[in-house]
Amino acid sequence: MDFEKRIYNVQNDILSKKNNGLLILDVENIFYLTGFRGSFAALVIVRDKAYLLVDGRYYEKAKMVSKHCRVVLFENLFLEINKILTSEKINDLYFDEEDIRVAFLSRIKRELKEGVNVIPTKDCYIRKLRMVKDDCELEIIRKAVKKSKKIIDKFIKNYLKTGISEKALAAQLEYMMKTEADGISFDTIVASGQNSSLPHATPTERKLSSRDVVLIDYGLKWKGYCTDHTRTVFLGANSLEKYYNIVQKAVEIGLSFIKPDNPIKLVDESIRSFFEKQGLLKHFLHSSGHGVGINVHEPPTLSYKTEGVFKEGMVLTIEPGLYFEKIGGIRLEEMFVVTKTGYEIL
C-alpha cells in the first residue's frame, strides 16, 4: 500500500495553506492512511508531515507499520497535540464532523492552546478517496472474495442440514471465517423459515426443517478489508421458490446500469421499477446495495436518493431482496468492481 501517496493527496487537496492542520480520529481512516490499526489513535496531518499519536499499548506496533509517519507516544493526548500545533504554527485545525463526538469536541476546544480555530468539515475527503480502490486494495479484495466463496460452498455442502439450529450454524460459519480468514466483518445472519422475512434477523434456537428457506448473510475480513455476501438456499420444495428467479432477474437488471459516469441511483431505480411491475415493490425493504472496503458498509449506497456517478475502481455489493411477513424472504448479494467499460462480479 502506498500510504505516503495517500497522505500526500490529503495534504495537497485539503491543506491548501501552510498554517492548516487536519485531525483524524476515525480508526478506519487512520488505517487507510497509515496501515496502523488499533482501538484508539489520533492522526495529525500538516502541510509536509504526519504525526500518529498512540498510547503505550500500540507504540511498538505503530513504529513497525507506519514508517512514513512521526509516531508520538502520548500519556496526555491534548498535551501532545498542542506541542505539534505549536511547533508547526498551526492556526486552523480541521476535522470531519462525523468523526468526533460532542463531548470530545468540547474538550478539544477547552484543552487546545489559544489562537487555534477548530473547524468542522461536512464532506470528508478521505471517505471520497476510499470509494475508489487502488490496485493493491483490489488485489486484497479479490483474494478475500475468493476465500469468502470457498468458505460458503464448503459450509452449505457440509453443515446446512435439518435439525441444526440457526445459532449453531452461524457459529460454525463464523468459526470457519475466523480460522480460514482474519475474522468476520459483521455478525452473521442465518435465518430459516419465517425468520428469513426479517432482513436483519438474529440467529435463534430454531432448528432447520425440511422444505425450509434459509437466508445466509455473511462477511469476512482479510488484511483489513471486508466481504459481504448473501445466499438463499431451499432445503426442499417451498412456495417462495418462484420468487428466487425474480430476485435473480433484479440483480441482472441492476447490474446492467453499472458503468463509469452512469448515475448511481439508476441501479436502485431500475430494481424498484422491476419489482413494481411484478406487483412486489412493497416487499422490497431496503436499498439495492452499498460500497464495501475497509468497512463493510461504505459510500456510495445504491439508492434512488444517492447523487453522484460510478467511477472505475469502486467496489460495491448489489443485494435486492423480497420479504413476506410471517412466511419468509429471499435475498441475493454479490460484490462487484466498476471497470472501464462496465463491471466485474468478484
CSV table of N, CA and C in Angstrom, one decimal, residues 96-164:
chain,number,residue,atom,x,y,z
A,96,ASP,N,-13.3,16.0,10.5
A,96,ASP,CA,-14.6,15.6,9.9
A,96,ASP,C,-15.7,15.6,11.0
A,97,GLU,N,-16.8,16.3,10.8
A,97,GLU,CA,-17.8,16.4,11.8
A,97,GLU,C,-18.4,15.1,12.2
A,98,GLU,N,-18.3,14.1,11.4
A,98,GLU,CA,-18.8,12.8,11.7
A,98,GLU,C,-17.8,11.9,12.5
A,99,ASP,N,-16.7,12.5,12.7
A,99,ASP,CA,-15.6,11.7,13.3
A,99,ASP,C,-15.4,11.9,14.8
A,100,ILE,N,-16.0,13.0,15.4
A,100,ILE,CA,-15.8,13.4,16.8
A,100,ILE,C,-17.1,13.6,17.5
A,101,ARG,N,-17.2,13.0,18.7
A,101,ARG,CA,-18.4,13.2,19.5
A,101,ARG,C,-18.4,14.5,20.1
A,102,VAL,N,-19.6,15.0,20.5
A,102,VAL,CA,-19.8,16.3,21.0
A,102,VAL,C,-19.0,16.5,22.3
A,103,ALA,N,-18.9,15.6,23.2
A,103,ALA,CA,-18.2,15.7,24.4
A,103,ALA,C,-16.7,15.8,24.1
A,104,PHE,N,-16.2,15.1,23.1
A,104,PHE,CA,-14.8,15.1,22.8
A,104,PHE,C,-14.4,16.5,22.2
A,105,LEU,N,-15.3,17.0,21.3
A,105,LEU,CA,-15.1,18.2,20.7
A,105,LEU,C,-15.1,19.4,21.7
A,106,SER,N,-15.9,19.3,22.7
A,106,SER,CA,-15.9,20.3,23.8
A,106,SER,C,-14.6,20.3,24.5
A,107,ARG,N,-14.1,19.1,24.7
A,107,ARG,CA,-12.8,19.0,25.4
A,107,ARG,C,-11.6,19.5,24.6
A,108,ILE,N,-11.7,19.2,23.2
A,108,ILE,CA,-10.7,19.7,22.3
A,108,ILE,C,-10.6,21.3,22.4
A,109,LYS,N,-11.8,21.9,22.3
A,109,LYS,CA,-11.8,23.3,22.3
A,109,LYS,C,-11.3,23.9,23.6
A,110,ARG,N,-11.6,23.2,24.7
A,110,ARG,CA,-11.2,23.6,26.0
A,110,ARG,C,-9.7,23.4,26.2
A,111,GLU,N,-9.1,22.3,25.7
A,111,GLU,CA,-7.7,21.9,26.0
A,111,GLU,C,-6.7,22.5,25.0
A,112,LEU,N,-7.1,22.8,23.8
A,112,LEU,CA,-6.1,23.3,22.9
A,112,LEU,C,-5.7,24.7,23.1
A,113,LYS,N,-4.5,25.0,22.7
A,113,LYS,CA,-3.9,26.3,23.0
A,113,LYS,C,-4.7,27.4,22.3
A,114,GLU,N,-4.6,28.6,22.9
A,114,GLU,CA,-5.3,29.8,22.4
A,114,GLU,C,-4.8,30.1,21.0
A,115,GLY,N,-5.8,30.6,20.2
A,115,GLY,CA,-5.4,31.0,18.8
A,115,GLY,C,-5.6,30.0,17.8
A,116,VAL,N,-6.0,28.7,18.2
A,116,VAL,CA,-6.2,27.7,17.2
A,116,VAL,C,-7.7,27.6,17.0
A,117,ASN,N,-8.1,27.7,15.7
A,117,ASN,CA,-9.5,27.5,15.4
A,117,ASN,C,-9.8,26.1,15.0
A,118,VAL,N,-10.8,25.5,15.7
A,118,VAL,CA,-11.2,24.1,15.5
A,118,VAL,C,-12.4,24.1,14.5
A,119,ILE,N,-12.2,23.6,13.3
A,119,ILE,CA,-13.2,23.8,12.2
A,119,ILE,C,-13.7,22.5,11.7
A,120,PRO,N,-15.0,22.2,11.8
A,120,PRO,CA,-15.6,21.0,11.2
A,120,PRO,C,-15.7,21.1,9.7
A,121,THR,N,-15.5,19.9,9.0
A,121,THR,CA,-15.7,19.8,7.6
A,121,THR,C,-16.9,18.8,7.4
A,122,LYS,N,-17.8,19.2,6.6
A,122,LYS,CA,-19.0,18.4,6.4
A,122,LYS,C,-18.8,17.2,5.4
A,123,ASP,N,-17.9,17.4,4.5
A,123,ASP,CA,-17.7,16.4,3.4
A,123,ASP,C,-16.3,15.8,3.6
A,124,CYS,N,-16.2,14.6,4.1
A,124,CYS,CA,-14.9,14.0,4.4
A,124,CYS,C,-14.2,13.6,3.1
A,125,TYR,N,-13.1,14.3,2.9
A,125,TYR,CA,-12.4,14.0,1.6
A,125,TYR,C,-11.8,12.5,1.7
A,126,ILE,N,-11.4,12.1,2.8
A,126,ILE,CA,-10.8,10.7,2.9
A,126,ILE,C,-11.8,9.7,2.6
A,127,ARG,N,-13.1,9.8,3.0
A,127,ARG,CA,-14.1,8.9,2.6
A,127,ARG,C,-14.3,8.8,1.0
A,128,LYS,N,-14.1,10.0,0.4
A,128,LYS,CA,-14.2,10.1,-1.0
A,128,LYS,C,-13.0,9.3,-1.7
A,129,LEU,N,-11.9,9.5,-1.1
A,129,LEU,CA,-10.7,8.8,-1.6
A,129,LEU,C,-10.9,7.2,-1.5
A,130,ARG,N,-11.5,6.8,-0.4
A,130,ARG,CA,-11.7,5.4,-0.1
A,130,ARG,C,-12.7,4.8,-1.0
A,131,MET,N,-13.6,5.5,-1.7
A,131,MET,CA,-14.6,5.0,-2.6
A,131,MET,C,-14.0,4.3,-3.8
A,132,VAL,N,-12.9,4.8,-4.2
A,132,VAL,CA,-12.2,4.2,-5.4
A,132,VAL,C,-11.0,3.5,-4.9
A,133,LYS,N,-11.0,2.2,-5.2
A,133,LYS,CA,-9.9,1.3,-4.7
A,133,LYS,C,-8.7,1.3,-5.7
A,134,ASP,N,-7.5,1.3,-5.1
A,134,ASP,CA,-6.3,1.2,-5.9
A,134,ASP,C,-6.0,-0.3,-6.2
A,135,ASP,N,-5.0,-0.5,-7.0
A,135,ASP,CA,-4.6,-1.9,-7.4
A,135,ASP,C,-4.3,-2.8,-6.2
A,136,CYS,N,-3.6,-2.3,-5.2
A,136,CYS,CA,-3.3,-3.1,-4.1
A,136,CYS,C,-4.5,-3.5,-3.3
A,137,GLU,N,-5.5,-2.5,-3.1
A,137,GLU,CA,-6.7,-2.8,-2.5
A,137,GLU,C,-7.5,-3.9,-3.2
A,138,LEU,N,-7.6,-3.7,-4.5
A,138,LEU,CA,-8.4,-4.6,-5.4
A,138,LEU,C,-7.8,-6.1,-5.3
A,139,GLU,N,-6.5,-6.2,-5.2
A,139,GLU,CA,-5.8,-7.5,-5.1
A,139,GLU,C,-6.2,-8.2,-3.8
A,140,ILE,N,-6.2,-7.4,-2.7
A,140,ILE,CA,-6.6,-7.9,-1.4
A,140,ILE,C,-8.1,-8.3,-1.4
A,141,ILE,N,-9.0,-7.5,-2.0
A,141,ILE,CA,-10.4,-7.7,-2.0
A,141,ILE,C,-10.7,-9.0,-2.9
A,142,ARG,N,-10.0,-9.1,-4.0
A,142,ARG,CA,-10.2,-10.3,-4.8
A,142,ARG,C,-9.9,-11.6,-4.1
A,143,LYS,N,-8.8,-11.6,-3.3
A,143,LYS,CA,-8.4,-12.7,-2.5
A,143,LYS,C,-9.5,-13.0,-1.4
A,144,ALA,N,-9.9,-11.9,-0.8
A,144,ALA,CA,-10.9,-12.0,0.2
A,144,ALA,C,-12.2,-12.6,-0.3
A,145,VAL,N,-12.7,-12.2,-1.5
A,145,VAL,CA,-13.9,-12.7,-2.0
A,145,VAL,C,-13.7,-14.2,-2.4
A,146,LYS,N,-12.5,-14.5,-2.9
A,146,LYS,CA,-12.3,-15.9,-3.3
A,146,LYS,C,-12.4,-16.8,-2.0
A,147,LYS,N,-11.8,-16.3,-0.9
A,147,LYS,CA,-11.9,-17.1,0.4
A,147,LYS,C,-13.4,-17.2,0.8
A,148,SER,N,-14.1,-16.1,0.7
A,148,SER,CA,-15.5,-16.0,1.1
A,148,SER,C,-16.3,-17.0,0.4
A,149,LYS,N,-16.2,-17.1,-0.9
A,149,LYS,CA,-17.0,-18.0,-1.7
A,149,LYS,C,-16.6,-19.5,-1.5
A,150,LYS,N,-15.3,-19.7,-1.3
A,150,LYS,CA,-14.9,-21.1,-1.0
A,150,LYS,C,-15.4,-21.5,0.4
A,151,ILE,N,-15.5,-20.6,1.4
A,151,ILE,CA,-16.0,-21.0,2.7
A,151,ILE,C,-17.5,-21.3,2.6
A,152,ILE,N,-18.3,-20.4,1.9
A,152,ILE,CA,-19.7,-20.6,1.9
A,152,ILE,C,-20.1,-21.9,1.2
A,153,ASP,N,-19.3,-22.2,0.1
A,153,ASP,CA,-19.6,-23.5,-0.6
A,153,ASP,C,-19.4,-24.7,0.3
A,154,LYS,N,-18.3,-24.7,1.0
A,154,LYS,CA,-18.0,-25.8,2.0
A,154,LYS,C,-19.0,-25.8,3.1
A,155,PHE,N,-19.4,-24.7,3.6
A,155,PHE,CA,-20.4,-24.6,4.7
A,155,PHE,C,-21.8,-25.2,4.2
A,156,ILE,N,-22.3,-24.8,3.1
A,156,ILE,CA,-23.6,-25.2,2.6
A,156,ILE,C,-23.5,-26.7,2.3
A,157,LYS,N,-22.4,-27.2,1.8
A,157,LYS,CA,-22.3,-28.7,1.5
A,157,LYS,C,-22.2,-29.5,2.7
A,158,ASN,N,-21.5,-29.1,3.7
A,158,ASN,CA,-21.2,-29.9,4.9
A,158,ASN,C,-22.0,-29.7,6.1
A,159,TYR,N,-22.6,-28.5,6.3
A,159,TYR,CA,-23.2,-28.1,7.5
A,159,TYR,C,-24.7,-27.7,7.4
A,160,LEU,N,-25.2,-27.3,6.3
A,160,LEU,CA,-26.5,-26.8,6.2
A,160,LEU,C,-27.5,-28.0,6.1
A,161,LYS,N,-27.9,-28.5,7.2
A,161,LYS,CA,-28.8,-29.7,7.3
A,161,LYS,C,-29.9,-29.5,8.3
A,162,THR,N,-31.0,-30.2,8.1
A,162,THR,CA,-32.1,-30.2,9.0
A,162,THR,C,-31.7,-30.6,10.4
A,163,GLY,N,-32.4,-30.1,11.4
A,163,GLY,CA,-32.1,-30.5,12.8
A,163,GLY,C,-31.1,-29.6,13.5
A,164,ILE,N,-30.4,-28.7,12.8
A,164,ILE,CA,-29.4,-27.9,13.4
A,164,ILE,C,-29.9,-26.5,13.6
